[in-house]
mmCIF file with all atom_site columns, N, CA and C in Angstrom:
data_model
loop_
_atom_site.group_PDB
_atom_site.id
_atom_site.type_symbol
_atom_site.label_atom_id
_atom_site.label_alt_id
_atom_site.label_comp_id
_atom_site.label_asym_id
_atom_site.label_entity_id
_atom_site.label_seq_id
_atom_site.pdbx_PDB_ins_code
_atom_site.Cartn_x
_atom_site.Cartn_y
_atom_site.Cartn_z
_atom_site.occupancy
_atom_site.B_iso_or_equiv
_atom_site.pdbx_formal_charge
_atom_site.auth_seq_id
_atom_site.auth_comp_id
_atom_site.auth_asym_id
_atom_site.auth_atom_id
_atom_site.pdbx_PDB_model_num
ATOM 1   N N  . UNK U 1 1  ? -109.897 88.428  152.868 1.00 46.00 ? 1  UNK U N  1
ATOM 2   C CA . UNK U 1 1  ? -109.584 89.813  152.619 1.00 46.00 ? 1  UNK U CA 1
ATOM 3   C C  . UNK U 1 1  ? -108.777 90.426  153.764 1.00 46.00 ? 1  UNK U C  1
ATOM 4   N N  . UNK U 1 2  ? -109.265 90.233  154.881 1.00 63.00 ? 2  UNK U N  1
ATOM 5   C CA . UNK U 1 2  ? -108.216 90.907  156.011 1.00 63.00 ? 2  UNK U CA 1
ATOM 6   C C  . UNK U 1 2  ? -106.872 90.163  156.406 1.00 63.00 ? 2  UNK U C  1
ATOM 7   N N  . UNK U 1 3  ? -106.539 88.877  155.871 1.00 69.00 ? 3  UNK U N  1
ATOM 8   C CA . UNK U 1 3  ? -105.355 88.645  155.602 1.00 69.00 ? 3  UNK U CA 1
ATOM 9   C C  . UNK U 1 3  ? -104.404 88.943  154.255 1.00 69.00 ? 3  UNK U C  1
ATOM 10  N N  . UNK U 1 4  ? -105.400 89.887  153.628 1.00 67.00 ? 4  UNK U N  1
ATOM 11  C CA . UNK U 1 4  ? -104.454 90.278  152.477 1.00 67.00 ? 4  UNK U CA 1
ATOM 12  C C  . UNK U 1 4  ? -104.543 91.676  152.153 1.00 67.00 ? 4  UNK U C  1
ATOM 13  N N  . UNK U 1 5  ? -105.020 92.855  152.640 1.00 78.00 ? 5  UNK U N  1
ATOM 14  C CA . UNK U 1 5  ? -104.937 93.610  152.728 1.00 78.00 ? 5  UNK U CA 1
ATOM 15  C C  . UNK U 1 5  ? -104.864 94.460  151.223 1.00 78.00 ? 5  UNK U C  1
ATOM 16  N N  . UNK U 1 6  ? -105.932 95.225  150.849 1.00 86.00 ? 6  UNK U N  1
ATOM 17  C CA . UNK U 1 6  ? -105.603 95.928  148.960 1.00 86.00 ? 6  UNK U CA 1
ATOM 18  C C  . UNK U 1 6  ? -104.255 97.043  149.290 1.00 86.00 ? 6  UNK U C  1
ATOM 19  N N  . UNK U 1 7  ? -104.438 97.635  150.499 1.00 87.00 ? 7  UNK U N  1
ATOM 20  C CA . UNK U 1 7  ? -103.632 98.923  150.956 1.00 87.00 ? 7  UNK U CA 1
ATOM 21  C C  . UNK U 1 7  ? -102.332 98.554  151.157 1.00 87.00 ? 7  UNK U C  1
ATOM 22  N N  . UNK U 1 8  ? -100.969 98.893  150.591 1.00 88.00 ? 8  UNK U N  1
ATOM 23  C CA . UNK U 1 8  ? -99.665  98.697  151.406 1.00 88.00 ? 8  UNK U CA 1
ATOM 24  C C  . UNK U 1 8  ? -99.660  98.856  152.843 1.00 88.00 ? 8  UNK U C  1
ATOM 25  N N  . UNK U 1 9  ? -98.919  97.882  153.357 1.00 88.00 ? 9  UNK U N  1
ATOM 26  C CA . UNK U 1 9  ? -98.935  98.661  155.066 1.00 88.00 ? 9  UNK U CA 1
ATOM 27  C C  . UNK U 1 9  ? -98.321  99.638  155.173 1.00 88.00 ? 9  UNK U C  1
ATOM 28  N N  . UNK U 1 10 ? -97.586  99.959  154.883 1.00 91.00 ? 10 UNK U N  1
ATOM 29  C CA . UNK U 1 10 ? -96.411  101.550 154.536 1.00 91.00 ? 10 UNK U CA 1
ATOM 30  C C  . UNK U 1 10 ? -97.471  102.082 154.279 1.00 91.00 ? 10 UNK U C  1
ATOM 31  N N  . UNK U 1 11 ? -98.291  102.405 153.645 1.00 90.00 ? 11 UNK U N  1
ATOM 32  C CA . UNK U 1 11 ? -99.293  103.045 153.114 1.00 90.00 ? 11 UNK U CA 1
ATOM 33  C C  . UNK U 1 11 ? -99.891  103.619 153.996 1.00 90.00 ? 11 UNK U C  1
ATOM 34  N N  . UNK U 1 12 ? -100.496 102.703 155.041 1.00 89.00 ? 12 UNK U N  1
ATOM 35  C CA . UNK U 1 12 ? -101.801 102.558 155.766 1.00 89.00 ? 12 UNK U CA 1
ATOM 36  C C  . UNK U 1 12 ? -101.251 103.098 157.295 1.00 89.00 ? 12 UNK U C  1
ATOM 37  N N  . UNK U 1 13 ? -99.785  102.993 157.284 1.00 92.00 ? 13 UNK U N  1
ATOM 38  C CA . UNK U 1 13 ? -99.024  103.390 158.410 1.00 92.00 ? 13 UNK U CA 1
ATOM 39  C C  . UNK U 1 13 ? -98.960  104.890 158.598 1.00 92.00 ? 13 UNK U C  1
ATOM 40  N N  . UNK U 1 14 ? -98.667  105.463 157.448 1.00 94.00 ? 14 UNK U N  1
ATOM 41  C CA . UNK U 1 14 ? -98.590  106.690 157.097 1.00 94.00 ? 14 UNK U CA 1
ATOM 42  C C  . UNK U 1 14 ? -99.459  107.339 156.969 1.00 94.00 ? 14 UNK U C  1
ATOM 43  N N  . UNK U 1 15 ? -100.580 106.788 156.595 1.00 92.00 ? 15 UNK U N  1
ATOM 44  C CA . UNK U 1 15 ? -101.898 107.926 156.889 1.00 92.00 ? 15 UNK U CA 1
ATOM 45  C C  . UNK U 1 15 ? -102.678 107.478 157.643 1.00 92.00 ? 15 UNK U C  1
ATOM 46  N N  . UNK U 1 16 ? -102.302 106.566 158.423 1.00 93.00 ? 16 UNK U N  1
ATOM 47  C CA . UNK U 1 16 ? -102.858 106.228 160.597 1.00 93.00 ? 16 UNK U CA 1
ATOM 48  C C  . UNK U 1 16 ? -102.230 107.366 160.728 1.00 93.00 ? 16 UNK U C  1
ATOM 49  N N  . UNK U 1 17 ? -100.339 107.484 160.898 1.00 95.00 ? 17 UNK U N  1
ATOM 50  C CA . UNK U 1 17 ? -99.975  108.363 161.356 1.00 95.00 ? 17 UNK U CA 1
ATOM 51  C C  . UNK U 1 17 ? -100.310 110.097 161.495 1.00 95.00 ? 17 UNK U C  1
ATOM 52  N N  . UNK U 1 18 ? -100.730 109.958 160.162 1.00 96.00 ? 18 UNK U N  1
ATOM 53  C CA . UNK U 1 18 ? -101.094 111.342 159.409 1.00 96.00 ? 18 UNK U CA 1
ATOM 54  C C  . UNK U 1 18 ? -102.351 111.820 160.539 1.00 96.00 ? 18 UNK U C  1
ATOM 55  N N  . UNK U 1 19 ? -103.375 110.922 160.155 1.00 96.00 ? 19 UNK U N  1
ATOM 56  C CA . UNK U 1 19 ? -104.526 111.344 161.128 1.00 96.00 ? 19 UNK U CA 1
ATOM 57  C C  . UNK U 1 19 ? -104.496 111.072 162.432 1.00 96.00 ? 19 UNK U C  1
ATOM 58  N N  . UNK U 1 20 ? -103.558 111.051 162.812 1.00 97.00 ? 20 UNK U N  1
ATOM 59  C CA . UNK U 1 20 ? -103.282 110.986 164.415 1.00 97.00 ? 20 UNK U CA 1
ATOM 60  C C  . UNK U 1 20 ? -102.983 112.118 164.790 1.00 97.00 ? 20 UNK U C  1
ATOM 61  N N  . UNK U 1 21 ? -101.697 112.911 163.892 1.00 96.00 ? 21 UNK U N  1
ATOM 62  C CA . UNK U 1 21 ? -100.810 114.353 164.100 1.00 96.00 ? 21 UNK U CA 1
ATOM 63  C C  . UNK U 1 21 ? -102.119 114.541 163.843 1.00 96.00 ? 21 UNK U C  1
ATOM 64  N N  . UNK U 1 22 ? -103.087 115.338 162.844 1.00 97.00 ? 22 UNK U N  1
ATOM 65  C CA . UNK U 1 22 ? -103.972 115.994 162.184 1.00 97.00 ? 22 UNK U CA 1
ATOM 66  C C  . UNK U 1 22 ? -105.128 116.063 164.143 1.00 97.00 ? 22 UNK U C  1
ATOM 67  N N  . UNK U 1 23 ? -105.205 115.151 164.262 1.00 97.00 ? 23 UNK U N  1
ATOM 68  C CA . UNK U 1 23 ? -106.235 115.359 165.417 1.00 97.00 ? 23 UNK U CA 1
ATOM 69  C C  . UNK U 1 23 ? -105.215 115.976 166.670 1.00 97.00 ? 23 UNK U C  1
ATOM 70  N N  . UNK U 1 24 ? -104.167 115.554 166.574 1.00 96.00 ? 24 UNK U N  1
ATOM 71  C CA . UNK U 1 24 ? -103.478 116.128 168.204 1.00 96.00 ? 24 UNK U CA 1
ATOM 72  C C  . UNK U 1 24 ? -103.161 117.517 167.709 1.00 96.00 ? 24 UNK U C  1
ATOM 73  N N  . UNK U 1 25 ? -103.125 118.081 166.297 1.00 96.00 ? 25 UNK U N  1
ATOM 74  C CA . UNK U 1 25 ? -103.112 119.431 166.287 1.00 96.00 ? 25 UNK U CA 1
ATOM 75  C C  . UNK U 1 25 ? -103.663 119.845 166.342 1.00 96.00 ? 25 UNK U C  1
ATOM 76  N N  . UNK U 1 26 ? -105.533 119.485 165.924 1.00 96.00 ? 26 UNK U N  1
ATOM 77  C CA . UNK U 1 26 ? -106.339 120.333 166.333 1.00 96.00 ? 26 UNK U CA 1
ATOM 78  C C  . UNK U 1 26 ? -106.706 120.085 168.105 1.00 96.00 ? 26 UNK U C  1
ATOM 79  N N  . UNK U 1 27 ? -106.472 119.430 168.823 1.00 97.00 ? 27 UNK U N  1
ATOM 80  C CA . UNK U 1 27 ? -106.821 119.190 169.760 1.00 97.00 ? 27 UNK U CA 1
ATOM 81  C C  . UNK U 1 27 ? -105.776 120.349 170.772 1.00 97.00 ? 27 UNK U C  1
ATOM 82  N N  . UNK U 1 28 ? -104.870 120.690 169.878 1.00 96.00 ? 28 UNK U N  1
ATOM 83  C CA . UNK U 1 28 ? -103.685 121.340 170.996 1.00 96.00 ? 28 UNK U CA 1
ATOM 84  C C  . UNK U 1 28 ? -104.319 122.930 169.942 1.00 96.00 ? 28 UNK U C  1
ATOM 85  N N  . UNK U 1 29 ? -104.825 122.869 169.064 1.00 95.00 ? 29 UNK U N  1
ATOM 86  C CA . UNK U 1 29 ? -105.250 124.320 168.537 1.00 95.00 ? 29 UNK U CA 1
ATOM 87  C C  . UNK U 1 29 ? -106.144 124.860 169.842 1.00 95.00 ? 29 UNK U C  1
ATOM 88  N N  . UNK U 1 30 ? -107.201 123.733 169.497 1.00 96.00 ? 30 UNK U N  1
ATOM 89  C CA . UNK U 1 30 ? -108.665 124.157 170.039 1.00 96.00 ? 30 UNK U CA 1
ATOM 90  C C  . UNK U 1 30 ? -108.151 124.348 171.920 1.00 96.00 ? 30 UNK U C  1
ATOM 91  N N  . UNK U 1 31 ? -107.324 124.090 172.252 1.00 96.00 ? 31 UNK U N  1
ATOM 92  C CA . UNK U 1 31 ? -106.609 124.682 173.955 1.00 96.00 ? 31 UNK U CA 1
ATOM 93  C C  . UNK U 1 31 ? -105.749 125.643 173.853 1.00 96.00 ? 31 UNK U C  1
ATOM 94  N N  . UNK U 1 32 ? -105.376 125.990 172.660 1.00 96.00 ? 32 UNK U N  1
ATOM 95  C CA . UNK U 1 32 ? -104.613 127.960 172.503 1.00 96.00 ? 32 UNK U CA 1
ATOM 96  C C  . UNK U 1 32 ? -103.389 127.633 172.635 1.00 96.00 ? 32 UNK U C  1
ATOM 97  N N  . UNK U 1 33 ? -102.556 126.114 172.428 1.00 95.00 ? 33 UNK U N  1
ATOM 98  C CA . UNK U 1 33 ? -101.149 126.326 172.267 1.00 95.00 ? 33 UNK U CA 1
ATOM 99  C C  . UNK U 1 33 ? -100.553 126.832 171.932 1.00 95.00 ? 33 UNK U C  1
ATOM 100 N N  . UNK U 1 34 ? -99.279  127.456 171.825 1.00 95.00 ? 34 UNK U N  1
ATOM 101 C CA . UNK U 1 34 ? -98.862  128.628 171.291 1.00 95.00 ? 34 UNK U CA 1
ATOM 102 C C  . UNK U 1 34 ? -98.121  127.730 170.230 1.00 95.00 ? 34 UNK U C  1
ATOM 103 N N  . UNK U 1 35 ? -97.911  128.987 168.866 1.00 92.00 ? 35 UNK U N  1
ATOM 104 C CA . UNK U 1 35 ? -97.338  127.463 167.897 1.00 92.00 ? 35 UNK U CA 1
ATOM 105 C C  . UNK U 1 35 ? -96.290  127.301 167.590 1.00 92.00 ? 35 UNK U C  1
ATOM 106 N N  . UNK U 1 36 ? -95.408  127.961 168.131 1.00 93.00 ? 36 UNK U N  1
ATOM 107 C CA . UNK U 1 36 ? -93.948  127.320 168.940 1.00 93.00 ? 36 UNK U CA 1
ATOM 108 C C  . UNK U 1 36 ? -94.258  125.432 169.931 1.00 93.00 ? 36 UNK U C  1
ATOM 109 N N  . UNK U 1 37 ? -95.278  125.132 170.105 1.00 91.00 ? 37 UNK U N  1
ATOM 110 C CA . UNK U 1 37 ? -95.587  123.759 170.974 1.00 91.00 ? 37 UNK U CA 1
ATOM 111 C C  . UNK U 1 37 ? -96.301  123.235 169.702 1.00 91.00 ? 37 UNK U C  1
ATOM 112 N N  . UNK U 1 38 ? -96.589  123.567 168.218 1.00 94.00 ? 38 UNK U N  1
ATOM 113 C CA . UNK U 1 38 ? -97.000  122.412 167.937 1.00 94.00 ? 38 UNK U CA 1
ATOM 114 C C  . UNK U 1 38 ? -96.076  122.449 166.589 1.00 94.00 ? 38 UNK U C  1
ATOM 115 N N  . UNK U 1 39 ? -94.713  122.999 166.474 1.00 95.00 ? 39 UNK U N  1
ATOM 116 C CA . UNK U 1 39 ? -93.736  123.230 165.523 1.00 95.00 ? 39 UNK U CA 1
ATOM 117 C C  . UNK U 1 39 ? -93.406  121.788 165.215 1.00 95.00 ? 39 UNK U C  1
ATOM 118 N N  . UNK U 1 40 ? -93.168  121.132 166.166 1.00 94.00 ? 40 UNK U N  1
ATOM 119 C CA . UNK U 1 40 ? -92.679  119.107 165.789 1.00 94.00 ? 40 UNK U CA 1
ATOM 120 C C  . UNK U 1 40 ? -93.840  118.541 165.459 1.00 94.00 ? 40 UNK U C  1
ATOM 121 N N  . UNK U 1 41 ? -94.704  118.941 166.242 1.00 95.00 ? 41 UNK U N  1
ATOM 122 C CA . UNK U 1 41 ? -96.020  118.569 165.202 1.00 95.00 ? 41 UNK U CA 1
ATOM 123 C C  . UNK U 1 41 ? -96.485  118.831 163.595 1.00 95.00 ? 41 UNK U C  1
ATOM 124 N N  . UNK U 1 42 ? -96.044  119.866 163.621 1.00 96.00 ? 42 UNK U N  1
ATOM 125 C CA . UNK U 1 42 ? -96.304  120.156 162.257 1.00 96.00 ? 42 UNK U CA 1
ATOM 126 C C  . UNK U 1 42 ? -94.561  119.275 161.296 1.00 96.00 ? 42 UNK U C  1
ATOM 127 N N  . UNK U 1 43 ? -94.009  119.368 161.481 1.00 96.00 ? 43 UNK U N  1
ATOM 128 C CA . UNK U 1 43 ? -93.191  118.632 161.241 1.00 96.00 ? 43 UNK U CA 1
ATOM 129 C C  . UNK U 1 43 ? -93.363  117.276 160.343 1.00 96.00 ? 43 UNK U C  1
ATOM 130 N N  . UNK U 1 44 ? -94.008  116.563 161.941 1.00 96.00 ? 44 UNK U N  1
ATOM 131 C CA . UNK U 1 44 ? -94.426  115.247 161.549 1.00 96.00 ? 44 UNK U CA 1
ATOM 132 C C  . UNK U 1 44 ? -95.376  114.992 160.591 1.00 96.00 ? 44 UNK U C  1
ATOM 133 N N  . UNK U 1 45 ? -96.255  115.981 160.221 1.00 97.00 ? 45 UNK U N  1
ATOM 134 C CA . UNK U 1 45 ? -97.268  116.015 159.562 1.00 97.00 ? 45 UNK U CA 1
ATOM 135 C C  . UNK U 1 45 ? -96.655  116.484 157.929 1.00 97.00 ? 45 UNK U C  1
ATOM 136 N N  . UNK U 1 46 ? -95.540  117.317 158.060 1.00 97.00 ? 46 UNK U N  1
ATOM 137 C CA . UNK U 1 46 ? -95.193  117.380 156.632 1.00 97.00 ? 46 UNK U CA 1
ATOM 138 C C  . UNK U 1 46 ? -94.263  116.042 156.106 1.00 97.00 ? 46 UNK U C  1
ATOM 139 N N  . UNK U 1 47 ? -93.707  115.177 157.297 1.00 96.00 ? 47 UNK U N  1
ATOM 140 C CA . UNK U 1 47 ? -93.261  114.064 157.217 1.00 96.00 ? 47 UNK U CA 1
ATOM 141 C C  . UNK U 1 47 ? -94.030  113.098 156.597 1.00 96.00 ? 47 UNK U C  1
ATOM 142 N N  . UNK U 1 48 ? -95.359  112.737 157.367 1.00 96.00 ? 48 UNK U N  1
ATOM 143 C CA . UNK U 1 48 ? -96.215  112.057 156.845 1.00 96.00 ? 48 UNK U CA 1
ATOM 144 C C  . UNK U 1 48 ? -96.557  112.414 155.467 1.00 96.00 ? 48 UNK U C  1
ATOM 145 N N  . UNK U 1 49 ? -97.047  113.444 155.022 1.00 96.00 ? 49 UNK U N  1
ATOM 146 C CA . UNK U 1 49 ? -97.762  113.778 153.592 1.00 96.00 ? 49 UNK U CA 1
ATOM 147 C C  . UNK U 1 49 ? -96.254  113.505 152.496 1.00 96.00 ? 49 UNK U C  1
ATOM 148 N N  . UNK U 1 50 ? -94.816  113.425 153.481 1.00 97.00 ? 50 UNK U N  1
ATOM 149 C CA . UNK U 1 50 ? -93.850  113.329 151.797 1.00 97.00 ? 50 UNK U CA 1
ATOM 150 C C  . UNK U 1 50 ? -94.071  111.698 151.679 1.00 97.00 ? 50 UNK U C  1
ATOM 151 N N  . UNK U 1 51 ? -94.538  110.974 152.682 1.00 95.00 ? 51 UNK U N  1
ATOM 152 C CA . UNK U 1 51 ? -94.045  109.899 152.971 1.00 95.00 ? 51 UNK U CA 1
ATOM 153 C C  . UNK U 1 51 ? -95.421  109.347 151.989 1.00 95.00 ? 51 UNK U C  1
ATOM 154 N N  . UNK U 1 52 ? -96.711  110.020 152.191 1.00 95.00 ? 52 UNK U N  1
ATOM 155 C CA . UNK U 1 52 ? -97.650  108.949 151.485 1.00 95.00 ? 52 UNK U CA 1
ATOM 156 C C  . UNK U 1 52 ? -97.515  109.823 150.311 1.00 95.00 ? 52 UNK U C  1
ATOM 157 N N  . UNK U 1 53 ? -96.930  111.325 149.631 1.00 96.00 ? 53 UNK U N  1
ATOM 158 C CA . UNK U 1 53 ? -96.739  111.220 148.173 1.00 96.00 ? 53 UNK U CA 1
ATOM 159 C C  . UNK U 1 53 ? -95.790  110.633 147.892 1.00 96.00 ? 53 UNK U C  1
ATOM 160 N N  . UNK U 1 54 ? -95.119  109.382 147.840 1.00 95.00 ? 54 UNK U N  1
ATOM 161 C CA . UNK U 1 54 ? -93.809  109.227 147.372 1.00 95.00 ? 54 UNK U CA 1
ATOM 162 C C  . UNK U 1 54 ? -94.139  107.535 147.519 1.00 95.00 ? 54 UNK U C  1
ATOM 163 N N  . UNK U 1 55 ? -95.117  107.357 148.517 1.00 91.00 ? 55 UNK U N  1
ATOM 164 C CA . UNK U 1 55 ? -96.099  105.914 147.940 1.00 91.00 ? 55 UNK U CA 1
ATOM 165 C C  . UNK U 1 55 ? -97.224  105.619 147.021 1.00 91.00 ? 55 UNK U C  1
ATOM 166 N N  . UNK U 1 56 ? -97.824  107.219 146.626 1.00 87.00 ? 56 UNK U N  1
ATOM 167 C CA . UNK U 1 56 ? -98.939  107.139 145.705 1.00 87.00 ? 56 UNK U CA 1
ATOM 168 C C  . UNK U 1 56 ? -97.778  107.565 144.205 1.00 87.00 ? 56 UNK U C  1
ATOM 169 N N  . UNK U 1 57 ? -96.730  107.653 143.677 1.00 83.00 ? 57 UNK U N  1
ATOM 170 C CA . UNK U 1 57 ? -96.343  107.998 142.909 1.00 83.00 ? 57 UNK U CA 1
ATOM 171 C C  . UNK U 1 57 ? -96.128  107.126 141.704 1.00 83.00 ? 57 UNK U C  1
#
């Protein structure tokens, strides 16, 4: 099984990625960044979500 994986890796890449942004934004919330500093963050995060709807389609 772990050499064959049910999940695409594209798949699995994209929502690692996803929950990576998702925690460094709350992590830069919860210290009062201003949200001008987490604008590329959010970015990446709308990046990620076109990227895994357009693999669940």
């Amino acid at each position: 099984m772990a050499a064959e994986p049910a999940t695409p890796s594209d798949l699995a890449d994209a929502v690692r990625s996803l929950a990576n942004s998702y925690e460094e934004a709350g992590i830069r919330t919860l210290n009062y960044e201003p949200n001008s500093a987490l604008d590329a963050l959010r970015h990446d995060i709308d990046t990620d979500i076109g990227k895994i709807d357009g693999f669940c389609k």
